[in-house]
Coordinates of C-alpha atoms and ligand atoms in Angstrom, one line a residue:
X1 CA -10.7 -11.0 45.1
X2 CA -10.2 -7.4 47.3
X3 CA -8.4 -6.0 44.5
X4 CA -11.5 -6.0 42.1
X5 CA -13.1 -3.7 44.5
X6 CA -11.3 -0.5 43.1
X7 CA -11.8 -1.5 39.5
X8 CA -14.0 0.9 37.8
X9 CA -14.5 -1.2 34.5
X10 CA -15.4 -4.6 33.1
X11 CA -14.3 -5.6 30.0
X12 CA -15.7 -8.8 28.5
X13 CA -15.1 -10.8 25.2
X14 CA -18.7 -11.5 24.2
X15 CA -18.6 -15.1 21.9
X16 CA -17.9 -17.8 24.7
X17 CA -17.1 -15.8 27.6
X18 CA -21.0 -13.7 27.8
X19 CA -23.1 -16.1 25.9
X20 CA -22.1 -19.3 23.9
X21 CA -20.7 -18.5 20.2
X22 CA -23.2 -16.5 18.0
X23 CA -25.7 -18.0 19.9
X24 CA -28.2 -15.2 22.6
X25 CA -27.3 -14.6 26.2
X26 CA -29.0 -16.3 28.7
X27 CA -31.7 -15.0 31.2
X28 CA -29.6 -15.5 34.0
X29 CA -26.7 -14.0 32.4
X30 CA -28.5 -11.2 31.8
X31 CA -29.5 -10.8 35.5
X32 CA -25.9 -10.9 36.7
X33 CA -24.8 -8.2 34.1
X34 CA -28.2 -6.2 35.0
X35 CA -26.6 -6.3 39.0
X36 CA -23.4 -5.6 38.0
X37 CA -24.4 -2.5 35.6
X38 CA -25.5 -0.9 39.1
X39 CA -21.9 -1.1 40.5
X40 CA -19.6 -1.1 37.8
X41 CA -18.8 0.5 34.2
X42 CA -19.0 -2.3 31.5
X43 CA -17.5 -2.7 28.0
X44 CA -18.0 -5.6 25.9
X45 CA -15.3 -6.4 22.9
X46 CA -16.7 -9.3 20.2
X47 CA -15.1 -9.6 16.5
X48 CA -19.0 -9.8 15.3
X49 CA -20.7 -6.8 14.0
X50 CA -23.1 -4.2 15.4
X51 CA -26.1 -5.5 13.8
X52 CA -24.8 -9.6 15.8
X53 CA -24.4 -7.5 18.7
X54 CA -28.2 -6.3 18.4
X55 CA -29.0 -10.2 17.7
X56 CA -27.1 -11.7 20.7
X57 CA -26.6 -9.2 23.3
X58 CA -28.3 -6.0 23.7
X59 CA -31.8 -7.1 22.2
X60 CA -31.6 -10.3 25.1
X61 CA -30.3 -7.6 28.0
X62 CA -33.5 -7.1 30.4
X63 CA -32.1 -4.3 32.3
X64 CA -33.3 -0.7 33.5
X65 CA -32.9 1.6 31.0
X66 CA -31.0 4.3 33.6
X67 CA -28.2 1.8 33.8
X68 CA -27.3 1.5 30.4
X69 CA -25.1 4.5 30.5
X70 CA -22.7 2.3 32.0
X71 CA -22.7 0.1 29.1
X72 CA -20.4 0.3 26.5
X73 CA -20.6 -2.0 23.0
X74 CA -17.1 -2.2 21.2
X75 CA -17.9 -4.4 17.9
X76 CA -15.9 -5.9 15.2
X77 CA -12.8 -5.9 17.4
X78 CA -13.7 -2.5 18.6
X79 CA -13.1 -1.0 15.4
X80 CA -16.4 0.7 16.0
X81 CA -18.0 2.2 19.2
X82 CA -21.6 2.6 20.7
X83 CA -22.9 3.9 23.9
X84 CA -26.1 4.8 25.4
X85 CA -28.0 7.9 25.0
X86 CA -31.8 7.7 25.0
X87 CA -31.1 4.7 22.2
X88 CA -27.8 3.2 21.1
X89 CA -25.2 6.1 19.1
X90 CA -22.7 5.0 16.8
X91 CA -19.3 6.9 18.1
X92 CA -17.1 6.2 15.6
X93 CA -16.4 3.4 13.4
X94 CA -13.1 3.2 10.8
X95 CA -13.6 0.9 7.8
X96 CA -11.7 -0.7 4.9
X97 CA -11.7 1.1 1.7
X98 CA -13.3 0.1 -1.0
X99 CA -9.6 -0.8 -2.8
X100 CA -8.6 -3.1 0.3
X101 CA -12.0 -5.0 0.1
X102 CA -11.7 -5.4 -3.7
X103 CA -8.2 -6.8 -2.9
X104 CA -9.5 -9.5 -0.1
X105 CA -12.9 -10.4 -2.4
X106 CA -10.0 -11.4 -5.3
X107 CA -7.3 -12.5 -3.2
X108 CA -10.2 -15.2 -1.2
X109 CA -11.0 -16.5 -5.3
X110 CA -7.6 -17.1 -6.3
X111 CA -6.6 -18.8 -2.6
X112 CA -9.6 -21.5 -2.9
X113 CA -8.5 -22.0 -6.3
X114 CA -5.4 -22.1 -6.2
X115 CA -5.9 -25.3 -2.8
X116 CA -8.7 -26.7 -5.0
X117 CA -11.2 -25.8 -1.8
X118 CA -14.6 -26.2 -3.1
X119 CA -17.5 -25.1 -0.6
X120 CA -19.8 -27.2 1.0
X121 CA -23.2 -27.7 -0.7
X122 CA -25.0 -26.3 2.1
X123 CA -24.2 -22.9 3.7
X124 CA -26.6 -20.9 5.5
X125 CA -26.6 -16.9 4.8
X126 CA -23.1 -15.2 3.1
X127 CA -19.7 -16.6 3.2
X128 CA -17.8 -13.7 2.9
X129 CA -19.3 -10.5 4.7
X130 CA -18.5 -7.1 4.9
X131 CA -18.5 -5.9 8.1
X132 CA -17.2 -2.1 7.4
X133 CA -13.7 -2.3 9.0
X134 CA -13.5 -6.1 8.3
X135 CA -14.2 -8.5 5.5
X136 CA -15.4 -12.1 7.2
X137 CA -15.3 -15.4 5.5
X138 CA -17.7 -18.2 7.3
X139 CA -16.8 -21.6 5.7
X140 CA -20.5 -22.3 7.0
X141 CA -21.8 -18.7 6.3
X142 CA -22.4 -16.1 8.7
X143 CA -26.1 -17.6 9.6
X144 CA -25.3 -21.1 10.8
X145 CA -26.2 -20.6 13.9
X146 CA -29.2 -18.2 13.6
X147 CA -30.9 -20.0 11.6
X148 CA -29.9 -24.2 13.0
X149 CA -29.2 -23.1 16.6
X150 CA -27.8 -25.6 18.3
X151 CA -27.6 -28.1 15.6
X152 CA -25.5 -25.1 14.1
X153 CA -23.2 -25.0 17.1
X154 CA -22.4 -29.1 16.1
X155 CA -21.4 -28.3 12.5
X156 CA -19.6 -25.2 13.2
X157 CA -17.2 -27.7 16.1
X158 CA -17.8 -30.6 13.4
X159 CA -16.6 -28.9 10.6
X160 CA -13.4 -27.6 13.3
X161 CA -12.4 -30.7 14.0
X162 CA -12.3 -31.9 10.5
X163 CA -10.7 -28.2 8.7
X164 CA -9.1 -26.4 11.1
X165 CA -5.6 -27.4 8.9
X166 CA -7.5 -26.5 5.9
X167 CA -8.5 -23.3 7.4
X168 CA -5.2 -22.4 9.1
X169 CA -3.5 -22.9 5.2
X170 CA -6.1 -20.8 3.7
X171 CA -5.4 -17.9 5.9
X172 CA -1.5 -18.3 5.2
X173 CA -1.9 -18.0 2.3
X174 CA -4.1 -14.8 2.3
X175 CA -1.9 -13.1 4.4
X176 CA 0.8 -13.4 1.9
X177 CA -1.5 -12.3 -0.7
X178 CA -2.6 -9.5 1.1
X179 CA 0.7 -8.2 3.0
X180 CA -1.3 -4.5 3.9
X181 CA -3.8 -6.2 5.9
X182 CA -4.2 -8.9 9.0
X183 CA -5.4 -12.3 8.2
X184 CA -7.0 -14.1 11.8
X185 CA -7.9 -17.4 11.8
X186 CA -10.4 -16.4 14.4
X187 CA -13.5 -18.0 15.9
X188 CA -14.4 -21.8 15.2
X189 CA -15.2 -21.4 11.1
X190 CA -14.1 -18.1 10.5
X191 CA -11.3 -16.0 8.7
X192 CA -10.7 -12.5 9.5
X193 CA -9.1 -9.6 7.5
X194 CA -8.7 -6.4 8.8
X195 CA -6.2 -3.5 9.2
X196 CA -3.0 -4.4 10.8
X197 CA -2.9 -4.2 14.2
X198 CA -6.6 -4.7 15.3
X199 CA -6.8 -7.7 18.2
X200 CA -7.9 -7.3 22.0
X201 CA -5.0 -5.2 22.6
X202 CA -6.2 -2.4 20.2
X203 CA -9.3 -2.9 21.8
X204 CA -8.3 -1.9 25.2
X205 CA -6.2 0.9 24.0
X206 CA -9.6 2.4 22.4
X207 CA -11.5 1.8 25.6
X208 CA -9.2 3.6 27.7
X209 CA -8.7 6.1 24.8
X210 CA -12.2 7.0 24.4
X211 CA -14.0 6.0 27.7
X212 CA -10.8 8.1 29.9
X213 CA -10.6 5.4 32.2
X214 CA -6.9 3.7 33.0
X215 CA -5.9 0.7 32.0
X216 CA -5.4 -0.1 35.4
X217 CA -8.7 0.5 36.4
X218 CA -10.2 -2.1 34.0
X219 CA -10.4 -5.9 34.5
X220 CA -10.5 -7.9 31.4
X221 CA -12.6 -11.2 31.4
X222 CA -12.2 -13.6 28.2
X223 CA -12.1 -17.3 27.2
X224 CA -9.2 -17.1 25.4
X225 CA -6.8 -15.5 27.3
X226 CA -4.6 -18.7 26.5
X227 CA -1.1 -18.1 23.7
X228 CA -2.9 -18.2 20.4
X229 CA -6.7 -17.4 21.8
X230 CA -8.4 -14.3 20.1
X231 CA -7.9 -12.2 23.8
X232 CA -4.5 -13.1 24.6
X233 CA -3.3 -9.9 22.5
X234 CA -5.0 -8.3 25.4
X235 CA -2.3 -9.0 28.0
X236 CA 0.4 -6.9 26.0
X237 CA -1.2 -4.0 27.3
X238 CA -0.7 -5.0 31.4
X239 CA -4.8 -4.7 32.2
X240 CA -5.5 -7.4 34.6
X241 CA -6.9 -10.3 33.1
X242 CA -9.5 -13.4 34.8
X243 CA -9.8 -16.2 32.1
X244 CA -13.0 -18.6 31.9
X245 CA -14.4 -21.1 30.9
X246 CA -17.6 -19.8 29.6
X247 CA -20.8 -18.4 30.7
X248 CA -21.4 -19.9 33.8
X249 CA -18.0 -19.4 35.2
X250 CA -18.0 -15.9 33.9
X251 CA -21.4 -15.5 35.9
X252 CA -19.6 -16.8 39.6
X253 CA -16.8 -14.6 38.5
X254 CA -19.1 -11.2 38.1
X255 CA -20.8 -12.8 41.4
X256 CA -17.5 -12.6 43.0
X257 CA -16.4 -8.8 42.0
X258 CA -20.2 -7.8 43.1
X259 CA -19.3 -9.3 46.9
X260 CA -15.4 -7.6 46.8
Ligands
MG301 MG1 -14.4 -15.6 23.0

């Protein structure tokens, strides 16, 4: 890939494309980033917030500190920024008010009401979380996976498998409830509401807008790049674009831009 060569930054998705969903990134993972860190400027773009971010990726990140001012952490859909600066600074972050998260805490009662949707027996952590510039509703709660691991990982694509029709109504019918906001039917057990208009797409815009580099100067690497995956909303703004399958294919695929 010659053309990678003149790229000055990396943008990743973090769930499935850096480490497997909600769950830490791996040793070797963190070696290829570490050797690409030297070369290249990197941003990474997740829906989760700061404090998962913390959890999964920058706490598991063995790299020298000097190179983490090439890092660049863009959380809950890049709604909020941090970068490096002798420990990690909160740029900016823009939130819900309190009136729009009033209005998506009654509007989730009256939906699950209204279907008849009673919640499993067990759930691990919250179901509905505020995440300052998004309200999250995990069918599982938000700590499936922290606190089961793997066995988490198997309900979360168990429970998929079973509700993802159940799911996809629910956040139908939010979105008519709540016509100001977004509803996403994002991740495997999840239901997003933010402000209109926040997907990958906003998130590159707010890279280039606050890091000055060109869209065209940035490569974007996600695992759902496909029509209807949480980063295809990046293509509408013409940064090139490598899909993968996961981890390990995202690894040969930082291997290759480190050879171009
Ligand atoms: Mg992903």
């Amino acid at each position: 890939m010659p053309s990678l060569s003149k790229k000055t930054l990396i943008v990743f998705d973090l769930d499935g494309t850096l480490a497997p969903t909600k769950s830490p990134l791996e040793p070797d993972m963190s070696r290829t980033l570490s050797a690409l860190l030297a070369q290249k400027k990197v941003a990474v773009i997740g829906g989760g917030t700061y404090r998962q971010f913390r959890r999964q990726f920058i706490s598991r990140l063995d790299c020298p500190r000097g190179l983490l001012k090439n890092l660049f952490i863009f959380p809950t859909t890049a709604t909020a920024f941090y970068r490096y600066d002798k420990g990690w600074k909160n740029v900016y972050a823009h939130t819900l008010s309190k009136d729009e998260k009033q209005k998506v805490r009654k509007a989730v009662v009256d939906v699950f009401k209204k279907v008849g949707y009673v919640p499993p027996k067990k759930i691990y952590g919250k179901t509905l979380e505020d995440r300052g510039s998004q309200m999250s509703y995990s069918f599982l709660g938000q700590d499936v996976v922290a606190k089961l691991g793997k066995k988490g990982v198997r309900l979360k694509e168990e429970w998929t498998k079973k509700n993802t029709p159940l799911k996809l109504k629910i956040a139908g019918m939010l979105q008519k409830k709540l016509p100001e906001l977004e509803v996403h039917a994002a991740g495997f057990t999840t239901i997003d509401i933010t402000k209109q208009g926040i997907d990958k797409a906003y998130g590159v815009r707010q890279i280039e807008k606050y890091l000055r580099i060109p869209i065209r100067d940035m490569v974007f690497i996600g695992d759902a790049l496909y029509p209807g995956g949480n980063d295809a909303a990046a293509k509408k703004t013409g940064v090139r674009t490598i899909p993968t399958s996961g981890p390990k294919e995202t690894i040969r695929i930082i291997e290759k831009i480190l050879k171009s």
